[in-house]
mmCIF file of C-alpha atoms in Angstrom:
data_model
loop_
_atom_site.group_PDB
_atom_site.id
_atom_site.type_symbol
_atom_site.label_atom_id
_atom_site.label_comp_id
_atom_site.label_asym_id
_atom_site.label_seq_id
_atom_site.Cartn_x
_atom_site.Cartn_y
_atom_site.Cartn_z
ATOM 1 C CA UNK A 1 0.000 0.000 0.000
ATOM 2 C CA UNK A 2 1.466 3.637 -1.378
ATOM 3 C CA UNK A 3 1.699 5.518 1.358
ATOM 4 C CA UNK A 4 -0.153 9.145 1.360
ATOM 5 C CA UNK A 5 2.602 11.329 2.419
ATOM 6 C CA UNK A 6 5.249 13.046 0.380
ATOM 7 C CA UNK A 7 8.815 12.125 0.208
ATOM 8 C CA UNK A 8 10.466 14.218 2.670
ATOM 9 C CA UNK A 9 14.268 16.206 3.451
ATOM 10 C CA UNK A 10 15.356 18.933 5.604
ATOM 11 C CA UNK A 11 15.686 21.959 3.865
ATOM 12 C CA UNK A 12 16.287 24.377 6.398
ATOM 13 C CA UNK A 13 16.053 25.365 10.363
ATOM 14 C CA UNK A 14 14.278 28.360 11.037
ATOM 15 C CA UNK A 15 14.681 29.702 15.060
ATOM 16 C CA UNK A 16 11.924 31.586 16.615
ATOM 17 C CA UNK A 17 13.553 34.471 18.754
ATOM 18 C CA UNK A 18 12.578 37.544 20.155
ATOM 19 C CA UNK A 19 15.259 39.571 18.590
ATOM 20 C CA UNK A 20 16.322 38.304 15.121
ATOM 21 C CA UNK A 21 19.026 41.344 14.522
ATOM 22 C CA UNK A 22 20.823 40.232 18.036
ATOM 23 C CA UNK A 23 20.309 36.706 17.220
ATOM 24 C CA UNK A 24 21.695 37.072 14.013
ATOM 25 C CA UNK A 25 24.439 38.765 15.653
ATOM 26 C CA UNK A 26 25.040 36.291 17.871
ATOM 27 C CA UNK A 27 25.138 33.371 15.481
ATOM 28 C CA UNK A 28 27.753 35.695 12.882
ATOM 29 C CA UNK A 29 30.202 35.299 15.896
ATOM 30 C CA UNK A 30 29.763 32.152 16.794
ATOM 31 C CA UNK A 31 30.092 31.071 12.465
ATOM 32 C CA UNK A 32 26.822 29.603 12.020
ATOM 33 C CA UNK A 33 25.137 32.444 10.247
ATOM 34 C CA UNK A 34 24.236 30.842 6.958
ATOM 35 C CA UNK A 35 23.233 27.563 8.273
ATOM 36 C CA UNK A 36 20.097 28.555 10.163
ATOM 37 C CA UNK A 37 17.476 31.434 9.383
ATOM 38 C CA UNK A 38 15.784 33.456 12.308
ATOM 39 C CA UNK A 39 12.057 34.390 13.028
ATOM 40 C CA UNK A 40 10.302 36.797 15.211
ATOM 41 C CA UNK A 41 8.462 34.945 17.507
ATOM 42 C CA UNK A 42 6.728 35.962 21.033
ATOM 43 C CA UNK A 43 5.834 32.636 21.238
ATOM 44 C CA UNK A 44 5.577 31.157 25.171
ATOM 45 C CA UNK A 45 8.377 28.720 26.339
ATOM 46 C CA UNK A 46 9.957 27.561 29.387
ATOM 47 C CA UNK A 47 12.649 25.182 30.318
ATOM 48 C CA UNK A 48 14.183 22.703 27.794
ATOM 49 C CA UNK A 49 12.939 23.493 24.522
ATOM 50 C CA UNK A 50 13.488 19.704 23.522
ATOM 51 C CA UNK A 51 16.902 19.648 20.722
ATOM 52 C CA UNK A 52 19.880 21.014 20.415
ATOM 53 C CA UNK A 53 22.030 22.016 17.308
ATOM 54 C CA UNK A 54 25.546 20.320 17.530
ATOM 55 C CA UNK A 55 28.174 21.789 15.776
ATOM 56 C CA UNK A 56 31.146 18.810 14.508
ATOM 57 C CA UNK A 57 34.618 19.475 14.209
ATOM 58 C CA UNK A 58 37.939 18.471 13.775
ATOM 59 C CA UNK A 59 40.377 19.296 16.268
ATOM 60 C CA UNK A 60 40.149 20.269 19.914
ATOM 61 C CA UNK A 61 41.509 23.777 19.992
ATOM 62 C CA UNK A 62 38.583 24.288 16.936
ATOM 63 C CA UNK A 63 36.301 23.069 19.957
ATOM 64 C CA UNK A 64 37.704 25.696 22.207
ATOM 65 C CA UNK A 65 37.535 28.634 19.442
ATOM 66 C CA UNK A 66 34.029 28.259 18.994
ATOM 67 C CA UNK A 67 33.083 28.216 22.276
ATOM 68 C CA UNK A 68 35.018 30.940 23.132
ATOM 69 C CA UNK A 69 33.634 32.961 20.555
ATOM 70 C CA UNK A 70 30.129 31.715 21.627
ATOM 71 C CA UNK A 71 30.287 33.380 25.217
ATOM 72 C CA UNK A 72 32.392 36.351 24.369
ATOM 73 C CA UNK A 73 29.340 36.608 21.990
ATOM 74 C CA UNK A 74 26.932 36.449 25.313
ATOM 75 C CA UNK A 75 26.188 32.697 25.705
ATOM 76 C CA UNK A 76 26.081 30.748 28.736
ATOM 77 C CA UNK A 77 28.417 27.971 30.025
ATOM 78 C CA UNK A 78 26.497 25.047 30.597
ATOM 79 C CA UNK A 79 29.059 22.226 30.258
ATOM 80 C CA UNK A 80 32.692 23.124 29.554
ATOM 81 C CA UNK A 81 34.689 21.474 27.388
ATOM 82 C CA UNK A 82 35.681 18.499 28.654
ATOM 83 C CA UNK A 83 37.295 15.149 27.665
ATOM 84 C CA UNK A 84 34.942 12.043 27.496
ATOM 85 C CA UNK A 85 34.620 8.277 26.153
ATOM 86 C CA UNK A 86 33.475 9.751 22.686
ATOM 87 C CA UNK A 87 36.043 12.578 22.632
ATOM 88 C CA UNK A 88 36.076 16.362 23.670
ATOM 89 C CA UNK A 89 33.044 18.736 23.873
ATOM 90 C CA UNK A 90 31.548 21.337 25.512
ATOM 91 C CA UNK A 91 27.887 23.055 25.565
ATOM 92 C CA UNK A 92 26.483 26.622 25.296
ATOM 93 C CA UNK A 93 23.015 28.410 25.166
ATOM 94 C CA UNK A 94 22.949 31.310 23.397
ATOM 95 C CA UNK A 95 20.990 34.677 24.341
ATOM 96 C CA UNK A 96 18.420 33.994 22.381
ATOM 97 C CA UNK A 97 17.852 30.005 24.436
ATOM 98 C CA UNK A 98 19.073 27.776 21.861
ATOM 99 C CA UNK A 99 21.596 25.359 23.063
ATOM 100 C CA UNK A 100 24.550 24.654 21.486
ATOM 101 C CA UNK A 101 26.735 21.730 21.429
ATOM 102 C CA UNK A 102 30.527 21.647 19.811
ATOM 103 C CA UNK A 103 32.374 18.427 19.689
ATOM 104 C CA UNK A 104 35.030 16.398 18.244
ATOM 105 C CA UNK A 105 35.703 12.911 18.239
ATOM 106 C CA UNK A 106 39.647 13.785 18.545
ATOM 107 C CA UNK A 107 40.743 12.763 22.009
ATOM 108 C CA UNK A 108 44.304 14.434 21.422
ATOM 109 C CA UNK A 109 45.506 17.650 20.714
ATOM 110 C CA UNK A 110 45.978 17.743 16.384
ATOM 111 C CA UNK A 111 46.585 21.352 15.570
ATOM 112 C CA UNK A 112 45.814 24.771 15.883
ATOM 113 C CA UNK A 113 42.109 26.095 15.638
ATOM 114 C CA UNK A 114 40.281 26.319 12.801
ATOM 115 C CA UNK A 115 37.185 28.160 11.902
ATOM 116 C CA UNK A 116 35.904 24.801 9.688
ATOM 117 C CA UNK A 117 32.128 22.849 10.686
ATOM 118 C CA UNK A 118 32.556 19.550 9.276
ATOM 119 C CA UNK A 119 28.907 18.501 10.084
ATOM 120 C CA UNK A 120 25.856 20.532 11.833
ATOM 121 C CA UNK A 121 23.418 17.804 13.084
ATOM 122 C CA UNK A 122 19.600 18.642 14.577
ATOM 123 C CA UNK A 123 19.334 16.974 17.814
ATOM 124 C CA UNK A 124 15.017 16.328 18.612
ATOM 125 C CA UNK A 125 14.625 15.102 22.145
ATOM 126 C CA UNK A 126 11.827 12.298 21.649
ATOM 127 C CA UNK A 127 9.633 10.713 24.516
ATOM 128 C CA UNK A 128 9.714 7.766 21.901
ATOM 129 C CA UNK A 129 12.635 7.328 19.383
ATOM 130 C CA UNK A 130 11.183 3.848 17.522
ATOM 131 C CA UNK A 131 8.274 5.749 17.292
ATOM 132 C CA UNK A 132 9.399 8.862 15.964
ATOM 133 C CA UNK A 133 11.948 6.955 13.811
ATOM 134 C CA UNK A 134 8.931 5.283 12.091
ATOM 135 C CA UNK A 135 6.856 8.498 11.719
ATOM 136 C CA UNK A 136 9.428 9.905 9.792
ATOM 137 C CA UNK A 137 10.215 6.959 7.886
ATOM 138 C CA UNK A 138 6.895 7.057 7.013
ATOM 139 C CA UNK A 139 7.311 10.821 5.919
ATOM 140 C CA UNK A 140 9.958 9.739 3.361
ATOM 141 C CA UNK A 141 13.095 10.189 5.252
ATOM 142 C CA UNK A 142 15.876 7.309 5.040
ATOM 143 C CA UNK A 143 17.509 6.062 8.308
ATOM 144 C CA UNK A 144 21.346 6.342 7.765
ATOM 145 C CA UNK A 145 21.677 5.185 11.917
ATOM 146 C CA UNK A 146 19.886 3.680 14.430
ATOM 147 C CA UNK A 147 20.860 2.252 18.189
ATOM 148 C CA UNK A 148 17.508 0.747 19.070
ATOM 149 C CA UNK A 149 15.306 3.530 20.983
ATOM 150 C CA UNK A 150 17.742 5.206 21.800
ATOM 151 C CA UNK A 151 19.117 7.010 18.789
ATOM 152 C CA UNK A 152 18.304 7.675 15.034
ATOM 153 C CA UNK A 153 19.987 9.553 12.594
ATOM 154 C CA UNK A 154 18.839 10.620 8.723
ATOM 155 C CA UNK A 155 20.290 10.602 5.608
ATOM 156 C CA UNK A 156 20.950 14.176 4.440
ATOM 157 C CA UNK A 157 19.207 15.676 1.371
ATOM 158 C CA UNK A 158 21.808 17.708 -1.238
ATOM 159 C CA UNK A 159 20.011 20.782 -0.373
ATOM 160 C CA UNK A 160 19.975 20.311 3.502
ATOM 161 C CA UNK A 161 22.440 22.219 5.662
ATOM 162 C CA UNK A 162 21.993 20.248 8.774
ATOM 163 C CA UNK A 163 21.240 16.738 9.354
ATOM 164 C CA UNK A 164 18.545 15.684 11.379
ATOM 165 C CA UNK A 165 18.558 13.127 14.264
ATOM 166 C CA UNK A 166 16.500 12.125 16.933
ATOM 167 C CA UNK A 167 17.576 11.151 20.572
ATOM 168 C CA UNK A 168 15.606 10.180 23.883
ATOM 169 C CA UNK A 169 14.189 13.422 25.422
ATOM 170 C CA UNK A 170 15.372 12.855 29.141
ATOM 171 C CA UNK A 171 18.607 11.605 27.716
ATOM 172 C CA UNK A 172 19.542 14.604 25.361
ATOM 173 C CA UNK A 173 18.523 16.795 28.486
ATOM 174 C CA UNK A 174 21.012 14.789 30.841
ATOM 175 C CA UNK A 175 23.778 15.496 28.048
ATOM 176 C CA UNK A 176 22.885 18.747 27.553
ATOM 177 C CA UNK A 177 23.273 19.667 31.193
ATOM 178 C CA UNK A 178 20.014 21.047 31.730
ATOM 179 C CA UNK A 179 16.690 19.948 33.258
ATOM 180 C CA UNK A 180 14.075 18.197 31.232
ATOM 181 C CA UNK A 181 10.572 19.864 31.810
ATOM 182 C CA UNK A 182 10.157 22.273 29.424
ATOM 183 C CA UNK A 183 6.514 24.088 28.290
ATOM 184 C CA UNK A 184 5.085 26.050 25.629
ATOM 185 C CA UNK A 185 6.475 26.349 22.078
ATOM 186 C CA UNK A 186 10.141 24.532 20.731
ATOM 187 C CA UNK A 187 10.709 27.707 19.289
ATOM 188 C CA UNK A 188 12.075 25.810 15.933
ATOM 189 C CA UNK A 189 10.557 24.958 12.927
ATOM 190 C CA UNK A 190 12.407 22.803 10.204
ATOM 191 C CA UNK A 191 11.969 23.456 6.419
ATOM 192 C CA UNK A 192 10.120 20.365 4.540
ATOM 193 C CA UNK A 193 9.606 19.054 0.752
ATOM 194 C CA UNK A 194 7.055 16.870 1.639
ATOM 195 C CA UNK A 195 4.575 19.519 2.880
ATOM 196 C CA UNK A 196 3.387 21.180 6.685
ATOM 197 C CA UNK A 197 2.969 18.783 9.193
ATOM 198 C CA UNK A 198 4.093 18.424 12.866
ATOM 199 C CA UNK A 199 5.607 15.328 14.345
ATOM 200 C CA UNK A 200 4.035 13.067 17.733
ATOM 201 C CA UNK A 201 6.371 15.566 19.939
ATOM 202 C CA UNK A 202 5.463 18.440 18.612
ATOM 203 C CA UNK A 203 8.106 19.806 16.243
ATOM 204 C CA UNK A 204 6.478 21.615 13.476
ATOM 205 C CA UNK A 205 7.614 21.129 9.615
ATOM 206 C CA UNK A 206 6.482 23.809 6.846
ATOM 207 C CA UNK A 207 6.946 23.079 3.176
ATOM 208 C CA UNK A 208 10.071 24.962 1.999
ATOM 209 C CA UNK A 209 8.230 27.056 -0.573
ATOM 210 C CA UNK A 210 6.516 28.927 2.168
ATOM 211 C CA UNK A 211 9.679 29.573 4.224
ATOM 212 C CA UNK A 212 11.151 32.600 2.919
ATOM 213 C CA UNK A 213 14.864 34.312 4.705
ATOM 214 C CA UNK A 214 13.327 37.060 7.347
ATOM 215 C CA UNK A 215 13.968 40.655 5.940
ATOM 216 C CA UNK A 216 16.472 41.389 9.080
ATOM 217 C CA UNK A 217 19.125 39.407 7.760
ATOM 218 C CA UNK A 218 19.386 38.276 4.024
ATOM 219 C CA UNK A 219 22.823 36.597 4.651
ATOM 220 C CA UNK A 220 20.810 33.979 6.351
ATOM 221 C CA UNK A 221 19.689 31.903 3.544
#
């Protein structure tokens, strides 16, 4: 049976903030400027807004630079960069409450910083991550990863800047460093070529013809 639903890809992330000119700001300094596009939003929301944008790189001292450039940009410290099992890594949330994550899998020291993102990858914090795997596998999308419910990763589209992943909710919070109530609106809304729809945790998709840059910034594209 055919299903109903459009092939789908990520096209885009759009943040909702209440100040796209100091958001955009903000992202300029920290590099990230033309992967994500900015909306004014009002929008109500407390606590963990349920993902996280992670930022892959190459060496450790790249780690350092963006963070550094992160908080001198106003962002908060909420895990410094530290060594771990997987590698090195720390975790920010910028002024506008997005929380950003820059890692490496390079345990030693390999060079002097570098200003490079080899990979920008979506983060969704899921009550259910078979369940949301299959939703979106539904949708269209292909599974490049999966580690049983607790971790599912997508095959990028040519025209996607970011790839998209999902990850238990409770355990991306615990990562992340923050608490894992959260309320109101996720403040993000991802770029689709299979049409609007919203997902079973509440992440909203709008086909990519109706996302257009915001007037505030045109570099953000």
């Amino acid at each position: 049976m055919a299903t109903t639903a459009s092939p789908t890809s990520l096209t885009s992330v759009t943040l909702e903030v209440a100040d796209p000119e100091a958001a955009h700001r903000f992202h300029t300094a920290l590099g990230v400027d033309t992967h994500v596009r900015l909306r004014a939003s009002e929008a109500h929301s407390t606590g963990f807004r349920g993902f996280t944008l992670a930022l892959t790189v190459s060496r450790r001292a790249t780690v350092d630079s963006f963070l550094g450039a992160a908080v001198d940009a106003g962002a908060t410290v909420l895990k410094p960069a530290a060594k771990s099992l997987w590698g090195y890594g720390g975790v920010v949330q910028a002024p506008d409450g997005t929380i950003w994550k820059v890692a490496t899998s390079a345990k030693k020291d390999s060079g002097p910083a570098t200003r490079e993102i080899d990979e920008i990858v979506l983060l969704l914090g899921v009550e259910d991550v078979k369940a949301a795997k299959q939703f979106y596998v539904g949708r269209g999308l292909t599974v490049a990863r999966s580690f049983g419910g607790k971790y599912a990763e997508f095959a990028s589209g040519e025209s996607s800047p970011v790839k998209l992943a999902l990850y238990k909710r409770r355990g991306l919070a615990k990562d992340l460093g923050v608490p894992a109530d959260g309320t109101g609106s996720h403040r993000i809304v991802l770029g689709s070529t299979g049409g609007s729809f919203t997902d079973p945790d509440g992440f909203a998709w709008e086909d990519a013809t109706s996302l257009t840059p915001p007037s505030t910034a045109s570099a953000l594209s």
